[in-house]
Amino acid sequence: MGVPGPFPGSPGRPDAPVPDREEVDRALERLGAEYEAIETSLLALQDHAGRRLLEGAELSGTTKERWAAAERSITALWSLFDAYTAALESARELRERRRWPSAEDLAELTELLHGEGVTVPGAAAADGAPEDGPARPGERFSLEGLVARMNGLYARSLDVIVAADAVWSALPARIDLLSAELQRTRSLAHSVGVRPGEHPAGDDLERITEELLRLRERVIADPLAFWVSSSTGSSAPGGGRPDTGRYDRAARALEDIRREVAAVLDVRQDAERRLMQLRDVLSRADRTLTEARQARGEVLAKIAASEVPAVSGPSTALHEQLAAAADYRRRAQWHRLSPLLDSLEERAEDELHRARESLTAVTAPLAVRAELRGRLDAYRAKVARHGMAADPLLTERYDLARRMLWSAPCDLRAAEQAVWRYQQAAAEALVPQQLEGRGES
């Protein structure tokens, strides 16, 4: 709702000269308008929704202290307004005595309008005292000074009312909406096993619930504890904003939990597919390790003087964890299944990579033997193309290398030397053929 503004200022000056009749009438007209504006502002203050809430609330802390002072200020305001009303009525009565006021009447009216002729009760004056000290009981005011005193009381009272009303309008409703969202999140979390004592997010939900309850109670009892005054230095009543820091932190924490619960839901919807993929990866790793162990036996039987690394068996721990993951799925313990699946997927890929590396390592000697066989046959074919397959030296060296490569166990180092010697002999034998071919060309 809109808030009333401060009262208008008094139109006169203490040192003004004695006015004539027309000036007095204009001053009284202005005072009448001022009176109506002050009365409207006071009634609006009296009927302000924030004021009614403050009167009916069980307050505490800063709000309790400031509202008690504001109530005293409001009481003083009405006393000052009564004094202002009485002074205005006296001036009107004096003016209405004669159509053409005498010089004495004008002088008296001047005193009423501009002089310090208004006496207020001591309590009202003290409650409205400026910062430089309390007013003395029975202190006299000019109408201008009286309005200034009322303006100060009004601004301080309205500031308390507007600030409390702004906090009450902003925070409790938002807290209630967040609490409703929290209840929906809690129900969803419980359905996927995210419960207090079983999952950290379940404990966080309980903590946020308690925080929102405490926050709402504090906001209702002490709204001014959640008010941040304007940093611009504005003196307007209600200048500032509600402090939503605690609410914002609770909202962010709840959003984090909602994302975590959503991730657990994704696990529930995708659990069977991921478990099947894990079984497939581990099965391939096991088959590769079996192949590596068989290949190692073949290498040891066929290759001599070669170091063949040992091959470990399947990972018992991974298979046990896979069984545990399947059990979690059967029991709908999605919050336990989610991190286990993440870990298993990474470790299963590592296991498959390790198995493939083992197979590569143990079959390396066979790969070397195959490469030497291929090289020997390639040079044999090259020699044959040049019509030198029957050369005694080449035949001898070929037969020696072939026996070594096709015997078991095969001495790779000796076989490699035999292949190298055959290559050298073939290269030397082919040189004259190549030179002769160049001469003919």
XYZ file of C-alpha atoms in Angstrom:
441
model
C 0.000 0.000 0.000
C 1.147 3.549 -0.507
C 2.553 5.439 2.455
C 1.668 9.032 3.364
C 4.332 11.678 3.054
C 5.608 14.055 5.704
C 3.567 17.045 6.759
C 3.878 20.349 4.890
C 5.832 23.134 6.482
C 4.353 26.160 8.207
C 3.951 29.123 5.875
C 5.128 31.847 8.242
C 8.345 33.157 9.769
C 8.849 34.213 13.396
C 10.154 37.613 12.388
C 7.442 38.377 9.812
C 5.911 41.885 9.900
C 2.315 42.423 10.996
C 0.167 41.286 8.047
C -2.922 42.984 6.749
C -6.348 41.376 6.636
C -5.853 39.718 3.280
C -2.528 38.254 4.311
C -4.092 36.891 7.506
C -6.916 35.294 5.536
C -4.474 33.692 3.114
C -2.373 32.397 6.009
C -5.428 30.899 7.710
C -6.437 29.270 4.443
C -2.993 27.747 4.111
C -3.115 26.585 7.738
C -6.463 24.934 7.080
C -5.028 23.028 4.128
C -2.013 22.097 6.237
C -4.277 20.879 9.012
C -6.165 18.610 6.610
C -2.899 17.207 5.194
C -1.548 16.475 8.678
C -4.813 14.861 9.757
C -4.872 12.703 6.583
C -1.299 11.567 7.178
C -1.989 10.721 10.831
C -5.125 8.759 9.971
C -3.246 6.896 7.226
C -0.534 6.086 9.750
C -3.173 4.898 12.189
C -4.770 2.623 9.569
C -1.520 1.339 8.006
C -1.588 -2.463 7.676
C 1.943 -2.675 9.062
C 0.892 -0.794 12.187
C -2.029 -3.155 12.812
C 0.300 -6.142 12.375
C 2.834 -4.682 14.791
C 0.144 -4.030 17.398
C -1.078 -7.631 17.229
C 2.275 -9.434 17.007
C 4.362 -10.952 19.786
C 7.538 -9.068 19.015
C 11.091 -9.583 20.158
C 14.573 -8.144 19.712
C 15.137 -5.012 17.675
C 11.544 -4.789 16.484
C 10.150 -4.905 20.010
C 12.417 -2.059 21.120
C 11.823 0.136 18.076
C 8.077 -0.451 18.020
C 7.793 0.530 21.693
C 9.572 3.809 20.855
C 7.381 4.275 17.762
C 4.205 3.815 19.821
C 5.364 6.545 22.178
C 6.121 8.749 19.198
C 2.656 8.162 17.739
C 1.058 9.053 21.077
C 3.154 12.239 21.170
C 2.163 12.980 17.561
C -1.511 13.083 18.443
C -0.803 15.312 21.444
C 1.154 17.711 19.226
C -1.604 17.599 16.644
C -4.163 18.457 19.337
C -2.030 21.472 20.297
C -1.751 22.454 16.646
C -5.530 22.087 16.233
C -6.215 24.225 19.283
C -3.888 26.974 18.040
C -5.571 26.960 14.630
C -9.051 27.135 16.190
C -7.961 30.044 18.383
C -6.688 31.921 15.342
C -9.910 31.276 13.442
C -12.045 32.413 16.379
C -10.035 35.631 16.688
C -10.370 36.322 12.969
C -14.123 35.717 12.994
C -14.785 38.338 15.701
C -14.833 41.194 13.224
C -15.144 41.525 9.508
C -12.451 44.198 9.587
C -9.950 43.228 12.310
C -8.393 45.986 14.375
C -4.653 46.587 14.648
C -4.688 44.790 18.012
C -6.421 41.801 16.405
C -3.860 41.698 13.601
C -0.997 41.873 16.085
C -2.482 39.004 18.089
C -3.051 36.996 14.938
C 0.543 37.614 13.918
C 1.694 36.207 17.236
C -0.515 33.154 16.849
C 0.609 32.542 13.283
C 4.301 33.285 13.611
C 5.239 33.458 17.261
C 6.090 30.682 19.697
C 2.692 30.711 21.285
C 1.826 27.014 21.271
C 2.431 25.165 24.543
C 2.553 21.358 24.423
C 2.559 18.791 27.237
C 5.996 17.913 28.598
C 5.726 14.226 27.650
C 4.877 15.053 24.041
C 7.716 17.524 23.785
C 10.222 15.121 25.282
C 9.212 12.260 22.981
C 9.713 14.505 20.014
C 12.985 15.993 21.245
C 15.766 16.583 18.760
C 19.098 14.852 19.092
C 20.685 17.784 20.937
C 18.632 17.199 24.076
C 15.099 16.716 25.416
C 12.574 19.490 25.355
C 11.586 21.087 28.620
C 8.114 20.355 29.995
C 5.679 22.988 28.808
C 8.045 24.189 26.080
C 6.520 26.663 23.650
C 6.589 26.240 19.862
C 5.725 28.199 16.807
C 3.407 26.524 14.367
C 6.424 25.985 12.087
C 8.411 24.416 14.947
C 5.435 22.279 15.880
C 5.155 20.922 12.345
C 8.900 20.224 12.251
C 8.633 18.290 15.531
C 5.683 16.301 14.184
C 7.550 15.601 10.958
C 10.443 14.050 12.889
C 8.147 11.872 15.005
C 6.118 10.870 11.975
C 9.162 9.901 9.903
C 10.661 7.745 12.660
C 7.355 6.002 13.349
C 6.604 5.445 9.671
C 10.094 4.085 9.069
C 9.502 1.311 11.622
C 6.061 0.501 10.251
C 7.055 0.481 6.559
C 10.203 -1.583 7.150
C 8.382 -4.214 9.221
C 5.547 -4.365 6.694
C 8.003 -4.755 3.795
C 9.761 -7.675 5.502
C 6.478 -9.351 6.407
C 5.225 -8.883 2.852
C 8.382 -10.338 1.299
C 9.812 -13.114 3.416
C 7.083 -15.277 5.057
C 5.318 -15.954 1.748
C 8.599 -16.870 0.062
C 9.558 -19.088 2.985
C 6.189 -20.855 2.755
C 6.641 -21.468 -0.976
C 10.132 -22.818 -0.389
C 8.828 -25.043 2.427
C 6.186 -26.475 0.077
C 8.874 -27.161 -2.521
C 10.987 -28.765 0.183
C 8.131 -31.134 1.082
C 7.766 -32.194 -2.552
C 11.511 -32.751 -2.792
C 11.473 -34.724 0.463
C 8.740 -37.053 -0.832
C 10.618 -37.639 -4.070
C 13.887 -38.141 -2.186
C 12.334 -40.739 0.130
C 10.995 -42.639 -2.896
C 14.546 -43.159 -4.151
C 16.063 -43.948 -0.751
C 17.461 -40.504 0.079
C 16.567 -40.453 3.764
C 18.081 -38.968 6.936
C 20.764 -41.202 8.354
C 21.113 -43.088 5.066
C 22.223 -40.386 2.656
C 23.910 -36.982 3.175
C 21.230 -35.258 1.090
C 18.577 -36.678 3.436
C 20.384 -35.117 6.389
C 20.616 -31.836 4.462
C 16.855 -31.881 3.870
C 16.267 -32.147 7.613
C 18.682 -29.312 8.249
C 16.977 -27.045 5.702
C 13.562 -27.881 7.172
C 14.703 -26.823 10.624
C 16.369 -23.698 9.234
C 13.176 -22.579 7.467
C 11.114 -23.120 10.635
C 13.553 -21.049 12.693
C 13.786 -18.394 9.988
C 10.007 -17.976 9.736
C 9.610 -17.697 13.499
C 12.335 -15.061 13.668
C 10.934 -13.076 10.736
C 7.477 -12.974 12.316
C 8.778 -11.978 15.752
C 11.579 -9.601 14.736
C 11.123 -8.384 11.131
C 13.451 -5.408 11.588
C 16.334 -7.845 12.178
C 15.941 -8.631 8.454
C 15.905 -5.044 7.204
C 18.863 -3.444 5.458
C 18.686 0.347 5.415
C 19.397 2.143 2.176
C 23.086 2.827 1.538
C 22.296 5.961 -0.468
C 21.787 8.030 2.654
C 18.129 8.701 1.852
C 16.115 9.917 4.828
C 12.793 8.812 3.341
C 10.834 6.467 5.638
C 11.237 2.826 4.656
C 14.387 3.422 2.621
C 16.012 0.017 2.322
C 15.208 -3.597 1.488
C 14.495 -6.922 3.209
C 17.601 -8.997 3.965
C 17.012 -12.330 2.204
C 20.479 -13.796 2.842
C 19.384 -16.734 5.011
C 16.464 -17.503 2.722
C 18.693 -17.400 -0.360
C 21.216 -19.802 1.200
C 18.427 -22.269 2.065
C 17.015 -21.975 -1.470
C 20.431 -22.694 -3.032
C 20.974 -25.685 -0.733
C 17.553 -27.091 -1.661
C 18.322 -26.638 -5.360
C 21.545 -28.626 -4.908
C 19.574 -31.434 -3.270
C 16.975 -31.379 -6.042
C 19.738 -31.858 -8.618
C 21.185 -34.727 -6.595
C 17.782 -36.405 -6.291
C 17.245 -35.923 -10.038
C 20.574 -37.640 -10.657
C 19.484 -40.557 -8.470
C 16.219 -40.755 -10.445
C 18.226 -40.924 -13.650
C 20.142 -43.825 -12.144
C 16.892 -45.635 -11.384
C 15.635 -45.191 -14.945
C 18.936 -46.214 -16.528
C 20.232 -48.750 -14.012
C 19.522 -51.966 -15.959
C 21.177 -50.698 -19.147
C 24.275 -49.562 -17.243
C 24.478 -52.880 -15.366
C 24.278 -54.798 -18.656
C 27.054 -52.666 -20.123
C 29.198 -53.282 -17.055
C 28.663 -57.029 -17.309
C 29.640 -56.897 -20.976
C 32.831 -54.904 -20.321
C 33.927 -57.197 -17.483
C 33.088 -60.261 -19.583
C 35.284 -58.970 -22.411
C 38.058 -58.267 -19.928
C 37.785 -61.808 -18.529
C 37.822 -63.352 -22.025
C 40.835 -61.265 -22.976
C 42.695 -62.378 -19.844
C 41.814 -66.016 -20.620
C 43.140 -65.533 -24.128
C 46.285 -63.956 -22.709
C 46.863 -66.909 -20.364
C 46.416 -69.359 -23.253
C 48.733 -67.313 -25.441
C 51.321 -67.276 -22.686
C 51.308 -71.056 -22.597
C 51.752 -71.168 -26.360
C 54.631 -68.690 -26.226
C 56.403 -70.624 -23.495
C 56.081 -73.776 -25.599
C 57.106 -72.274 -28.938
C 59.561 -69.507 -28.109
C 62.860 -70.160 -26.352
C 65.001 -67.722 -24.378
C 62.149 -65.150 -24.067
C 60.771 -63.449 -20.933
C 56.979 -63.724 -20.940
C 55.081 -61.677 -18.288
C 52.638 -63.432 -15.991
C 48.887 -62.907 -16.535
C 46.645 -62.234 -13.538
C 43.161 -63.620 -13.177
C 39.856 -61.694 -13.300
C 39.329 -58.958 -10.687
C 37.431 -60.574 -7.838
C 36.725 -57.192 -6.254
C 35.066 -55.837 -9.390
C 32.824 -58.862 -9.724
C 31.838 -58.595 -6.066
C 30.993 -54.924 -6.496
C 28.992 -55.710 -9.627
C 26.986 -58.223 -7.609
C 26.474 -55.591 -4.908
C 25.239 -53.119 -7.543
C 22.713 -55.638 -8.822
C 21.569 -56.177 -5.231
C 21.134 -52.437 -4.708
C 18.968 -52.322 -7.803
C 16.779 -55.184 -6.589
C 16.312 -53.411 -3.252
C 15.694 -49.996 -4.908
C 18.618 -48.467 -3.018
C 19.236 -45.972 -5.794
C 21.247 -43.563 -3.670
C 23.785 -46.348 -3.006
C 23.691 -47.616 -6.575
C 24.451 -44.228 -8.168
C 28.005 -43.675 -6.835
C 28.816 -47.396 -7.137
C 27.880 -47.444 -10.829
C 29.982 -44.362 -11.496
C 32.995 -46.004 -9.867
C 32.429 -49.392 -11.508
C 32.118 -47.951 -15.008
C 35.488 -46.262 -14.739
C 37.220 -49.249 -13.145
C 35.701 -51.762 -15.596
C 37.125 -49.815 -18.532
C 40.494 -49.794 -16.773
C 40.236 -53.567 -16.294
C 39.513 -54.133 -20.004
C 42.461 -51.906 -20.925
C 44.725 -53.867 -18.538
C 43.596 -57.188 -20.048
C 44.323 -55.998 -23.576
C 47.757 -54.795 -22.533
C 48.468 -58.211 -20.966
C 47.479 -59.976 -24.190
C 49.684 -57.664 -26.233
C 52.625 -58.196 -23.881
C 52.482 -62.001 -23.849
C 51.953 -62.326 -27.611
C 54.819 -59.984 -28.506
C 57.313 -62.865 -29.147
C 54.831 -64.533 -31.519
C 54.412 -61.214 -33.330
C 58.200 -60.939 -33.674
C 58.403 -64.504 -35.029
C 55.620 -63.784 -37.538
C 57.408 -60.634 -38.707
C 60.661 -62.578 -39.221
C 58.859 -65.307 -41.156
C 57.264 -62.702 -43.394
C 60.559 -60.963 -44.005
C 62.315 -64.261 -44.874
C 59.608 -65.266 -47.375
C 59.623 -61.818 -48.936
C 63.363 -61.990 -49.647
C 62.976 -65.584 -50.915
C 60.368 -64.404 -53.428
C 62.601 -61.515 -54.513
C 65.528 -63.874 -55.120
C 63.296 -66.233 -57.099
C 62.108 -63.395 -59.353
C 65.748 -62.814 -60.335
C 66.345 -66.511 -61.078
C 68.683 -67.103 -58.183
C 66.568 -69.439 -56.069
C 68.989 -72.327 -56.684
C 72.087 -70.427 -55.528
C 73.812 -72.801 -53.058
C 74.717 -70.137 -50.474
C 71.303 -68.568 -50.537
C 69.615 -71.960 -50.331
C 71.771 -72.945 -47.366
C 71.125 -69.761 -45.464
C 67.396 -69.818 -46.262
C 67.011 -73.408 -45.087
C 68.863 -72.596 -41.846
C 66.698 -69.559 -41.088
C 63.515 -71.417 -41.975
C 64.330 -74.379 -39.731
C 64.994 -72.026 -36.857
C 61.757 -70.050 -37.362
C 59.555 -73.121 -37.850
C 61.036 -75.170 -35.034
C 59.764 -75.297 -31.475
C 60.922 -73.854 -29.262
C 62.204 -71.081 -31.484
C 65.272 -69.127 -30.440
C 64.222 -65.655 -31.631
C 67.637 -64.078 -31.221
C 69.377 -66.811 -33.273
C 66.562 -66.846 -35.852
C 66.795 -63.088 -36.266
C 70.537 -63.409 -36.948
C 69.883 -66.163 -39.501
C 67.306 -64.038 -41.318
C 69.697 -61.094 -41.301
C 72.501 -63.218 -42.796
C 70.151 -64.466 -45.539
C 69.166 -60.866 -46.310
C 72.830 -59.869 -46.585
C 73.660 -62.768 -48.913
C 70.619 -62.048 -51.065
C 71.530 -58.374 -51.313
C 75.106 -59.218 -52.368
C 73.916 -61.736 -54.951
C 71.425 -59.293 -56.431
C 73.964 -56.483 -56.957
C 75.466 -57.902 -60.236
C 71.963 -58.567 -61.551
C 70.941 -54.983 -60.856
C 74.127 -53.565 -62.425
C 73.654 -55.706 -65.522
C 70.099 -54.534 -65.837
C 71.217 -50.881 -65.771
C 73.887 -51.536 -68.441
C 71.357 -53.080 -70.824
C 69.028 -50.180 -70.333
